[in-house]
Coordinates of C-alpha atoms in Angstrom, one line a residue:
M1 CA 21.1 10.5 -25.0
P2 CA 17.9 11.6 -26.0
K3 CA 17.1 15.1 -23.3
F4 CA 13.9 14.3 -21.7
R5 CA 14.0 17.4 -19.1
E6 CA 11.5 19.9 -20.5
D7 CA 9.6 17.7 -22.2
V8 CA 8.2 15.9 -18.8
L9 CA 8.4 19.6 -16.9
A10 CA 6.0 21.0 -19.7
L11 CA 3.9 17.5 -19.0
T12 CA 3.9 17.2 -15.7
K13 CA 2.3 20.8 -14.8
E14 CA -0.3 19.8 -17.7
L15 CA -1.1 17.2 -15.4
V16 CA -0.9 19.1 -12.7
Q17 CA -3.8 20.6 -13.7
H18 CA -5.5 18.6 -14.6
P19 CA -7.5 17.0 -11.0
S20 CA -7.7 14.3 -10.0
I21 CA -8.1 13.1 -7.0
V22 CA -8.9 9.3 -5.6
G23 CA -12.6 8.1 -6.1
T24 CA -13.5 11.8 -7.7
T25 CA -14.8 11.8 -11.3
G26 CA -11.4 13.9 -12.4
E27 CA -9.4 10.3 -11.5
R28 CA -12.0 9.0 -14.9
D29 CA -11.5 11.7 -16.6
I30 CA -7.9 11.9 -16.3
A31 CA -7.0 8.7 -18.4
F32 CA -9.1 9.6 -20.3
K33 CA -7.0 13.0 -21.3
I34 CA -4.1 10.6 -20.7
H35 CA -5.5 8.6 -23.9
D36 CA -5.1 11.2 -26.0
L37 CA -2.4 12.2 -25.5
L38 CA -0.9 8.7 -26.4
Q39 CA -3.2 8.7 -30.1
E40 CA -1.8 11.3 -31.3
I41 CA 2.0 9.0 -31.0
P42 CA 1.4 8.1 -34.9
Y43 CA 3.2 4.8 -34.1
F44 CA -0.3 4.5 -31.7
Q45 CA -2.3 6.8 -35.5
D46 CA -0.7 4.1 -37.1
N47 CA -0.9 0.6 -34.2
P48 CA -4.3 1.3 -32.7
G49 CA -4.9 -1.5 -31.0
H50 CA -1.9 -1.5 -29.2
L51 CA -3.5 1.5 -27.1
R52 CA -5.8 1.0 -25.3
I53 CA -8.4 2.4 -21.6
V54 CA -10.2 -0.6 -20.2
Q55 CA -12.7 0.4 -16.8
T56 CA -11.8 -1.8 -14.1
E57 CA -14.4 -4.4 -13.4
G58 CA -16.5 -4.9 -10.1
D59 CA -15.7 -0.9 -8.6
A60 CA -17.9 1.0 -7.4
H61 CA -16.8 4.2 -9.1
E62 CA -16.0 4.9 -13.6
R63 CA -12.8 4.8 -13.5
Y64 CA -10.0 3.2 -15.8
N65 CA -6.7 2.0 -16.7
V66 CA -4.8 3.1 -19.6
L67 CA -1.6 0.7 -21.3
A68 CA -0.1 1.2 -24.8
L69 CA 2.1 -1.8 -25.5
V70 CA 5.0 -0.5 -27.5
K71 CA 6.9 -3.0 -29.9
G72 CA 10.3 -3.2 -30.9
L73 CA 11.3 -3.4 -34.5
E74 CA 12.4 -7.7 -34.0
P75 CA 8.7 -9.6 -33.7
Q76 CA 9.8 -12.5 -32.8
N77 CA 11.8 -11.3 -29.2
E78 CA 9.0 -11.4 -26.9
E79 CA 11.0 -9.2 -23.9
T80 CA 9.0 -7.1 -22.1
V81 CA 9.3 -3.8 -19.7
I82 CA 6.7 -2.9 -18.1
L83 CA 6.7 1.0 -16.9
L84 CA 3.8 1.7 -13.9
G85 CA 2.4 5.3 -12.4
H86 CA -1.1 6.2 -10.2
L87 CA -2.9 9.0 -12.1
D88 CA -5.1 9.5 -8.9
T89 CA -4.5 12.1 -6.0
V90 CA -5.2 12.3 -2.8
G91 CA -6.9 15.5 -1.9
I92 CA -7.2 19.4 -1.2
E93 CA -8.5 20.0 2.2
D94 CA -3.9 20.5 4.1
Y95 CA -4.3 22.9 1.6
G96 CA -6.5 25.7 3.9
K97 CA -5.6 28.9 2.7
W98 CA -4.6 28.2 -1.4
K99 CA -6.5 24.7 -2.0
R100 CA -8.1 27.1 -5.4
F101 CA -4.4 27.0 -5.9
A102 CA -3.3 23.5 -5.2
F103 CA -3.6 22.2 -9.4
S104 CA -2.3 25.1 -11.0
P105 CA 0.9 24.3 -9.6
D106 CA 3.0 28.3 -10.9
A107 CA -0.1 29.7 -9.5
L108 CA 0.5 27.8 -6.5
L109 CA 4.4 28.7 -6.4
E110 CA 3.9 32.4 -6.8
K111 CA 1.6 32.9 -3.5
W112 CA 4.4 30.9 -1.7
K113 CA 6.4 33.6 -2.5
Q114 CA 4.7 36.7 -1.5
G115 CA 3.7 34.6 1.6
K116 CA 5.0 32.9 4.5
V117 CA 6.4 29.3 4.0
K118 CA 8.0 26.4 6.5
P119 CA 11.9 27.3 6.4
T120 CA 12.7 24.0 4.3
V121 CA 10.0 25.1 1.5
Q122 CA 11.8 28.5 1.4
R123 CA 15.0 27.3 1.0
D124 CA 14.0 25.2 -2.8
L125 CA 12.3 27.7 -3.3
E126 CA 15.3 30.4 -3.7
T127 CA 16.7 27.2 -6.0
G128 CA 14.0 28.3 -8.4
E129 CA 14.5 24.2 -9.3
W130 CA 11.3 23.5 -7.2
M131 CA 7.5 22.6 -8.8
C132 CA 4.9 22.4 -6.5
G133 CA 1.0 21.4 -6.4
R134 CA -1.3 18.2 -5.9
G135 CA 0.6 15.3 -6.7
S136 CA 3.8 17.1 -8.9
V137 CA 5.8 14.1 -6.6
D138 CA 3.1 11.6 -5.8
M139 CA 3.7 11.4 -8.7
K140 CA 2.3 12.8 -11.8
S141 CA 5.5 13.7 -12.2
G142 CA 6.6 9.4 -12.1
V143 CA 3.4 8.9 -14.6
A144 CA 4.9 12.2 -17.2
S145 CA 8.6 10.3 -16.8
N146 CA 6.8 7.6 -18.0
L147 CA 4.8 8.8 -20.9
V148 CA 8.3 10.2 -22.3
L149 CA 9.9 8.0 -22.7
T150 CA 7.2 5.5 -24.0
R151 CA 6.7 8.6 -26.9
H152 CA 10.7 8.7 -27.3
F153 CA 10.8 5.2 -27.6
A154 CA 7.4 4.8 -29.9
Q155 CA 9.8 7.0 -32.1
H156 CA 12.2 5.4 -31.7
R157 CA 12.3 1.8 -31.8
E158 CA 15.9 1.3 -33.5
E159 CA 16.5 1.6 -30.0
L160 CA 13.8 -0.7 -28.5
E161 CA 15.4 -4.8 -28.7
G162 CA 12.0 -5.7 -27.1
N163 CA 8.6 -4.2 -26.0
L164 CA 7.9 -1.6 -23.7
L165 CA 4.6 -1.4 -22.0
L166 CA 3.3 2.3 -20.1
L167 CA 0.3 1.0 -17.5
V168 CA -1.1 4.1 -16.2
E169 CA -3.6 2.6 -13.0
C170 CA -5.9 4.3 -11.1
D171 CA -7.1 3.6 -7.2
E172 CA -3.9 3.7 -5.9
E173 CA -4.3 6.5 -3.0
D174 CA -6.8 3.7 -1.8
S175 CA -7.9 0.6 -2.0
S176 CA -4.9 -0.7 -5.5
Q177 CA -8.5 -1.5 -7.6
G178 CA -7.0 0.1 -10.9
I179 CA -4.2 -2.4 -10.3
L180 CA -6.3 -6.0 -9.1
S181 CA -8.8 -5.3 -11.6
V182 CA -5.5 -4.6 -14.6
L183 CA -3.9 -8.5 -13.9
T184 CA -5.8 -10.4 -16.1
D185 CA -5.2 -7.9 -19.1
L186 CA -1.5 -8.4 -18.4
L187 CA -2.3 -12.0 -19.0
A188 CA -4.5 -11.1 -21.5
L189 CA -2.5 -9.5 -23.8
S190 CA -0.2 -10.9 -23.0
H191 CA -1.1 -14.0 -25.2
Q192 CA -2.5 -12.1 -27.4
E193 CA 0.9 -10.2 -28.3
R194 CA 3.4 -13.3 -27.3
L195 CA 5.3 -11.1 -24.5
D196 CA 7.0 -12.4 -22.3
Y197 CA 7.6 -9.7 -19.3
V198 CA 10.5 -9.2 -17.6
A199 CA 10.4 -6.8 -15.9
A200 CA 9.1 -3.9 -14.0
I201 CA 9.5 -0.1 -13.7
N202 CA 7.7 1.3 -11.4
S203 CA 8.2 4.8 -10.7
D204 CA 6.6 7.0 -7.8
Y205 CA 7.2 8.8 -5.0
T206 CA 10.6 8.7 -3.1
S207 CA 11.5 11.2 -0.5
P208 CA 14.5 11.8 2.4
R209 CA 14.1 9.0 5.0
F210 CA 15.9 11.3 7.6
E211 CA 16.2 14.6 8.5
G212 CA 19.1 16.4 6.1
D213 CA 18.8 13.2 4.0
E214 CA 20.4 14.9 0.5
N215 CA 20.2 10.7 -0.7
R216 CA 18.5 10.1 -3.5
Y217 CA 17.5 6.5 -3.3
V218 CA 16.1 3.7 -6.0
Y219 CA 14.3 0.6 -5.0
L220 CA 14.6 -3.3 -5.3
G221 CA 11.0 -4.3 -4.9
T222 CA 9.2 -3.2 -1.7
V223 CA 8.1 -3.4 1.1
G224 CA 4.7 -5.8 2.5
K225 CA 1.8 -4.2 5.2
L226 CA -0.5 -6.3 7.0
L227 CA -2.8 -4.1 9.5
P228 CA -3.6 -7.1 12.4
A229 CA -7.1 -6.5 14.7
F230 CA -8.0 -7.8 17.4
F231 CA -12.2 -8.0 18.7
I232 CA -11.8 -8.3 22.6
I233 CA -14.7 -9.7 24.0
G234 CA -15.3 -8.5 28.1
K235 CA -18.2 -8.8 30.4
E236 CA -20.9 -6.2 30.4
T237 CA -21.9 -5.1 34.4
H238 CA -22.8 -1.9 36.3
A239 CA -20.0 0.6 36.6
G240 CA -20.9 1.0 40.2
Q241 CA -20.6 -2.8 39.6
A242 CA -17.3 -2.7 37.9
F243 CA -15.1 -5.7 39.2
E244 CA -18.7 -7.8 38.4
G245 CA -17.6 -7.0 34.9
F246 CA -14.5 -8.1 32.6
D247 CA -13.1 -3.9 30.5
P248 CA -12.4 -5.3 27.1
N249 CA -10.1 -1.9 26.4
L250 CA -8.3 -2.7 29.0
V251 CA -7.1 -5.7 26.5
A252 CA -6.4 -3.5 24.9
A253 CA -4.7 -0.4 26.3
E254 CA -2.3 -4.0 27.4
L255 CA -1.9 -4.6 23.6
T256 CA -1.3 -1.4 22.5
T257 CA 1.9 -1.0 25.0
R258 CA 3.6 -3.7 23.8
L259 CA 3.4 -4.0 20.8
D260 CA 3.5 0.3 19.4
Y261 CA 6.5 1.4 18.6
N262 CA 8.9 -1.0 20.0
T263 CA 11.5 -2.3 17.7
D264 CA 11.4 -6.7 18.8
F265 CA 8.7 -5.7 15.7
C266 CA 11.1 -4.4 13.2
D267 CA 10.8 -6.7 10.7
E268 CA 14.9 -6.7 9.1
M269 CA 16.3 -8.3 6.1
Y270 CA 19.7 -7.6 3.7
G271 CA 20.4 -4.7 6.5
E272 CA 17.2 -3.1 6.8
V273 CA 13.7 -2.3 9.2
T274 CA 10.9 -2.0 8.6
T275 CA 9.6 1.2 11.1
P276 CA 7.5 -0.7 13.8
P277 CA 4.7 -1.4 14.0
V278 CA 1.7 1.3 15.6
S279 CA -2.4 2.0 16.2
L280 CA -4.4 3.2 13.2
K281 CA -7.7 2.7 15.1
Q282 CA -8.7 1.8 19.3
T283 CA -12.6 2.4 20.8
D284 CA -15.2 0.1 22.2
L285 CA -18.0 -1.0 20.7
K286 CA -20.4 0.6 22.4
P287 CA -23.3 2.4 19.6
S288 CA -24.5 5.2 22.7
Y289 CA -23.9 6.6 26.0
D290 CA -24.5 4.7 28.9
V291 CA -23.6 3.5 32.7
Q292 CA -22.8 -0.2 31.2
T293 CA -18.8 -0.9 31.1
P294 CA -18.1 -2.6 26.6
L295 CA -19.3 -5.6 26.5
S296 CA -16.3 -5.2 23.6
A297 CA -13.3 -3.2 22.0
F298 CA -11.7 -3.8 18.8
V299 CA -8.4 -2.2 17.5
Y300 CA -5.7 -2.1 14.7
Y301 CA -2.6 -1.7 13.8
N302 CA -0.2 -0.8 11.0
F303 CA 2.7 -3.7 10.5
F304 CA 4.9 -4.1 8.1
V305 CA 6.9 -6.3 6.8
H306 CA 10.4 -7.5 5.2
S307 CA 11.2 -10.9 5.4
W308 CA 8.2 -11.7 7.5
S309 CA 4.7 -14.2 6.2
P310 CA 1.2 -12.6 7.0
K311 CA 1.5 -16.7 9.1
D312 CA 4.5 -15.6 10.7
V313 CA 2.6 -12.1 11.4
L314 CA -0.6 -14.4 13.0
E315 CA 1.4 -16.4 15.5
R316 CA 4.3 -13.5 16.8
L317 CA 0.3 -11.4 17.3
K318 CA -1.4 -13.8 18.7
E319 CA 1.6 -14.3 21.5
V320 CA 1.2 -10.9 21.7
A321 CA -2.8 -11.0 22.3
R322 CA -1.7 -13.8 24.8
T323 CA 0.2 -12.4 27.3
S324 CA -1.4 -8.8 26.6
F325 CA -4.5 -10.5 29.0
E326 CA -2.6 -12.3 31.2
Q327 CA -1.8 -8.9 31.8
A328 CA -4.5 -7.1 32.6
I329 CA -5.7 -9.7 33.8
N330 CA -3.7 -9.8 35.8
R331 CA -3.8 -6.3 37.1
F332 CA -7.4 -6.8 36.7
Q333 CA -8.0 -9.0 40.3
T334 CA -4.9 -7.3 42.1
R335 CA -6.5 -3.5 41.5
Y336 CA -9.1 -5.7 42.2
R337 CA -7.9 -6.7 45.9
K338 CA -6.9 -3.4 47.1
F339 CA -10.1 -2.0 45.9
C340 CA -11.6 -5.2 48.4
D341 CA -9.5 -4.4 51.0
L342 CA -9.7 -0.1 51.0
S343 CA -13.7 -1.0 50.9
G344 CA -13.9 -4.4 53.5
E345 CA -16.1 -6.3 50.9
P346 CA -15.0 -10.0 50.5
Y347 CA -12.4 -10.8 47.7
V348 CA -13.6 -13.0 45.6
R349 CA -11.0 -14.4 43.0
Q350 CA -12.5 -13.1 39.6
E351 CA -13.0 -17.2 37.5
L352 CA -10.5 -15.5 34.4
E353 CA -8.5 -16.4 31.2
A354 CA -6.7 -15.8 28.5
R355 CA -8.9 -16.9 25.1
V356 CA -7.4 -15.9 22.1
Y357 CA -7.5 -17.2 18.8
T358 CA -7.0 -16.1 15.0
Y359 CA -10.2 -15.6 13.5
E360 CA -9.6 -18.7 11.2
E361 CA -9.2 -20.5 14.5
F362 CA -13.1 -19.8 16.0
Y363 CA -14.5 -19.6 12.3
Q364 CA -14.3 -24.1 12.4
I365 CA -15.1 -23.9 16.3
C366 CA -18.6 -22.2 15.1
Q367 CA -18.5 -24.6 12.8
E368 CA -17.6 -27.8 14.5
E369 CA -20.7 -26.3 16.6
H370 CA -23.3 -25.9 14.2
G371 CA -22.7 -27.1 11.5
E372 CA -24.3 -25.7 8.1
D373 CA -27.0 -22.9 9.9
F374 CA -24.0 -20.9 10.6
E375 CA -22.4 -21.5 7.3
Q376 CA -25.7 -20.1 6.1
A377 CA -26.1 -17.2 8.4
M378 CA -22.7 -15.8 7.8
R379 CA -22.6 -15.9 4.0
L380 CA -25.8 -13.7 4.8
A381 CA -24.0 -12.0 7.2
A382 CA -22.0 -11.0 4.2
S383 CA -24.6 -10.7 1.8
Q384 CA -26.2 -7.9 4.3
L385 CA -22.8 -6.0 5.5
K386 CA -22.0 -5.8 1.9
Q387 CA -25.0 -3.3 1.2
D388 CA -23.8 -1.3 3.5
K389 CA -22.4 2.1 1.4
E390 CA -20.9 3.6 4.6
L391 CA -18.6 0.3 5.8
D392 CA -15.4 0.2 4.8
M393 CA -12.9 -3.0 4.7
R394 CA -12.3 -2.1 8.6
Q395 CA -15.4 -1.8 9.3
F396 CA -16.8 -4.2 7.1
C397 CA -14.5 -7.1 9.2
C398 CA -15.1 -5.8 12.8
K399 CA -18.9 -6.7 12.3
M400 CA -18.1 -9.9 9.9
V401 CA -16.7 -10.9 13.7
E402 CA -19.1 -10.0 15.2
R403 CA -21.6 -11.6 14.2
M404 CA -19.1 -14.8 14.3
W405 CA -19.6 -14.7 18.0
E406 CA -22.2 -14.4 17.7
W407 CA -22.6 -18.3 17.5
A408 CA -20.1 -18.6 20.5
E409 CA -21.4 -21.4 23.1
D410 CA -18.6 -19.9 25.4
L411 CA -19.7 -15.8 26.0
A412 CA -16.5 -16.2 28.2
P413 CA -13.8 -13.1 27.1
A414 CA -11.4 -13.7 24.6
V415 CA -9.7 -11.9 22.2
I416 CA -9.9 -12.7 18.1
L417 CA -7.4 -11.5 16.4
F418 CA -7.7 -11.5 12.4
Y419 CA -6.5 -8.8 9.4
A420 CA -8.4 -6.0 9.0
T421 CA -8.3 -5.3 5.0
L422 CA -6.2 -5.7 1.9
Y423 CA -2.3 -7.0 1.9
Q424 CA 0.1 -5.2 0.0
P425 CA 2.5 -8.3 -0.4
R426 CA 6.6 -7.8 0.0
V427 CA 8.9 -8.4 -2.6
V428 CA 11.9 -9.1 -3.0
L429 CA 14.2 -9.3 -5.6
Q430 CA 17.0 -12.0 -4.9
E431 CA 20.9 -12.4 -6.7
E432 CA 20.0 -15.8 -6.6
D433 CA 17.2 -15.5 -9.3
E434 CA 18.6 -15.2 -12.6
R435 CA 15.9 -12.9 -13.5
D436 CA 16.1 -10.4 -10.0
R437 CA 19.4 -10.7 -11.2
R438 CA 19.7 -9.5 -14.4
L439 CA 17.4 -6.6 -13.3
I440 CA 19.9 -5.7 -10.3
N441 CA 22.4 -5.5 -12.8
A442 CA 20.6 -2.8 -15.0
V443 CA 19.6 -0.6 -12.1
N444 CA 24.1 -0.5 -11.1
H445 CA 24.4 0.2 -14.4
G446 CA 22.0 2.7 -14.4
V447 CA 22.7 4.4 -11.1
D448 CA 26.0 4.1 -12.5
A449 CA 25.6 5.7 -15.7
V450 CA 24.0 9.3 -14.2
Q451 CA 25.8 9.8 -11.1
T452 CA 28.3 11.9 -12.8
S453 CA 25.9 14.4 -13.7
Y454 CA 23.9 15.2 -10.8
P455 CA 26.0 16.0 -7.5
H456 CA 23.7 14.0 -5.0
P457 CA 24.5 10.6 -3.6
I458 CA 22.8 7.9 -5.1
Q459 CA 21.9 5.4 -3.2
I460 CA 20.6 2.1 -4.6
R461 CA 17.9 0.0 -1.5
N462 CA 16.5 -3.6 -1.4
F463 CA 12.3 -2.0 -0.2
F464 CA 10.6 0.9 -1.4
P465 CA 9.3 1.9 2.7
Y466 CA 5.4 2.7 1.7
I467 CA 2.5 1.0 0.5
S468 CA 1.9 1.2 -3.8
D469 CA 1.0 -1.5 -6.1
M470 CA 4.8 -2.5 -6.0
S471 CA 3.1 -5.0 -4.4
F472 CA -0.2 -6.8 -6.7
V473 CA 3.1 -8.2 -9.8
S474 CA 5.0 -11.0 -7.7
I475 CA 4.6 -11.9 -4.7
S476 CA 7.7 -13.6 -2.4
D477 CA 4.9 -15.1 0.1
D478 CA 4.3 -19.7 0.2
P479 CA 1.6 -21.6 0.4
D480 CA 0.8 -21.1 3.4
G481 CA 2.1 -17.7 4.1
I482 CA -1.3 -17.0 2.0
H483 CA -3.2 -19.8 2.8
A484 CA -3.0 -18.0 7.1
L485 CA -4.2 -14.6 4.8
E486 CA -7.1 -15.4 3.3
K487 CA -8.7 -17.7 6.0
N488 CA -8.4 -14.7 8.2
I489 CA -9.6 -12.1 5.9
P490 CA -13.2 -11.9 7.5
A491 CA -13.8 -10.3 3.3
W492 CA -11.3 -12.4 1.2
G493 CA -13.9 -13.0 -2.0
V494 CA -16.6 -10.9 -0.3
K495 CA -15.5 -7.3 0.3
L496 CA -12.6 -7.8 -0.4
K497 CA -11.4 -9.8 -3.8
M498 CA -7.2 -10.6 -4.9
D499 CA -6.1 -13.5 -7.1
V500 CA -3.0 -14.2 -5.4
D501 CA -3.1 -16.2 -9.0
A502 CA -2.9 -13.8 -11.3
I503 CA -0.2 -12.0 -10.0
R504 CA 2.3 -15.1 -9.8
A505 CA 1.1 -16.0 -13.0
L506 CA 2.2 -12.4 -14.0
D507 CA 5.1 -12.7 -11.4
V508 CA 8.3 -9.7 -13.3
P509 CA 11.2 -8.1 -10.4
V510 CA 9.5 -4.9 -10.2
V511 CA 11.4 -2.5 -8.7
N512 CA 11.6 2.3 -7.8
V513 CA 12.2 4.2 -9.9
G514 CA 10.8 7.4 -8.9
P515 CA 10.3 11.3 -8.9
Y516 CA 12.1 13.3 -6.1
G517 CA 10.7 15.8 -3.2
M518 CA 9.2 16.5 -0.7
D519 CA 5.6 16.9 1.6
A520 CA 4.1 14.1 -0.2
H521 CA -0.2 14.0 0.6
K522 CA 1.2 17.1 2.6
Q523 CA 0.4 21.4 2.0
W524 CA 3.8 21.4 0.8
E525 CA 4.4 19.0 -1.8
R526 CA 6.9 19.4 -4.4
V527 CA 9.2 18.0 -6.4
E528 CA 12.6 18.5 -7.5
I529 CA 13.1 19.3 -11.2
P530 CA 16.7 18.6 -12.3
Y531 CA 16.9 14.7 -10.9
S532 CA 12.4 14.6 -11.0
M533 CA 11.9 15.7 -14.7
E534 CA 16.3 15.1 -16.1
I535 CA 17.6 12.1 -13.6
V536 CA 15.2 9.6 -13.7
P537 CA 13.3 9.2 -16.8
E538 CA 17.7 9.1 -18.2
M539 CA 17.6 6.3 -15.1
S540 CA 15.2 4.5 -16.8
Y541 CA 15.8 4.7 -20.0
R542 CA 19.1 3.8 -19.7
I543 CA 18.0 0.1 -16.9
I544 CA 15.4 -0.6 -20.0
R545 CA 17.8 0.1 -22.7
Y546 CA 19.9 -2.2 -20.3
L547 CA 17.9 -5.3 -19.7
L548 CA 16.8 -5.9 -23.2
E549 CA 20.3 -5.0 -25.1
D550 CA 22.9 -6.6 -22.0
G551 CA 21.0 -7.5 -19.6
K552 CA 20.5 -11.2 -21.0
D553 CA 24.4 -11.9 -20.7
H554 CA 24.9 -10.3 -17.5
A555 CA 22.5 -12.3 -15.4

């Protein structure tokens, strides 16, 4: 059994020392560094066409993905395993006084030892088995593991009964432009080199699921993530005549009351449940102060899924919106009546109706009422808004809904439900599927083989709990679910492009075998060395060999 620890440790430090914050020149430059490291391997000197650095397409930034193909000694064997890992990191503002040491693992470790750190960090430091620095766990140790495995198989092709493709992609931490752009490259490469992608192993970070959790985790498939949003239209009025209007914030508050932390919206599958929804933004859309009540409000929520499709979530949330709207109207009417009783003014019930639409439904109404004039206006709005570089995806979608509302014939209060950003599709591995079963068996074999040499339990779970690029190599939603998604994202095809056909064509089962650490995206980010740099690469090594040698016989 090859030993990987020292090589992975040294390479992780080298990669951490090269800043690669998403959206910066460092993210661009580290791709060339990784390419240069791979170019030093004799196999790629002999086969230069198997090593590629590919610029992303349609990207506001100049950045690159790196692909490295190692072919086994049997050219007729097309079966190929993909190793995935992202090269970008989040920023370092959270490091405070240690900011200048964020990319210097050894120096930062010494500063921590000399300074005051939180107790859990102190406990880890005392073991001498942890490394720190931005990207140490998320996920340069994972990339280093993949690079070392690639080098090993390039030097020992007799151990590879098939092929190995390394993909190191950019922009995972922002909008997944790297993986979305490289899909066509992966498909083209499969035709050019006659590759049959049988499995993918992602190496993103893992961490404890709860306080005191001593387990380490390997994940089959991944959670999906949606960002449902609500554009709420009220009725403006002077604050001194409050009951002549209708405050959209009242509906927003009811929505958040019903959705935030509500376990009714935890999606259960295979005995595992998602984290409940939580609001990520809630605001009215008044641009400045005056004593007029707001006309509209905007709110969106994080929403994880295991089994529900985008269509399922829309149907559930449309009902929540209707219930919230009705409750807001009831609250308004009750308080108006009480005010009239106190003030002696006559009570005249306001005519309010809980009108709730999806973006697709309201778009069709406007289309039927205004025809091509409406269509042209929406295309022009999309084109104009796309030019505004200050607008992020969520603001873009909100403004598109706002433009659509301008065409409404009935201006009474309403709610429009839509999706406000990219969908990270869920990926479900199923025992009934032969390819999935083959990968599941390989993971079980890999975990069993290393467990005896590691003191903490290594558990296999079904869903990687964080968003990652795993979502874009396979897709478990049916066409109806994806249709509902496409028709209810205002940015679809304009500011947001996701090649669903390419994902379906690639369709490779994926697991996550990644480093273990603490405090990713925080100043105390650190990675455990024994598991991450010894156990993880050995597990991946065994999974790859089992898949390509024995997997077919045990599927």
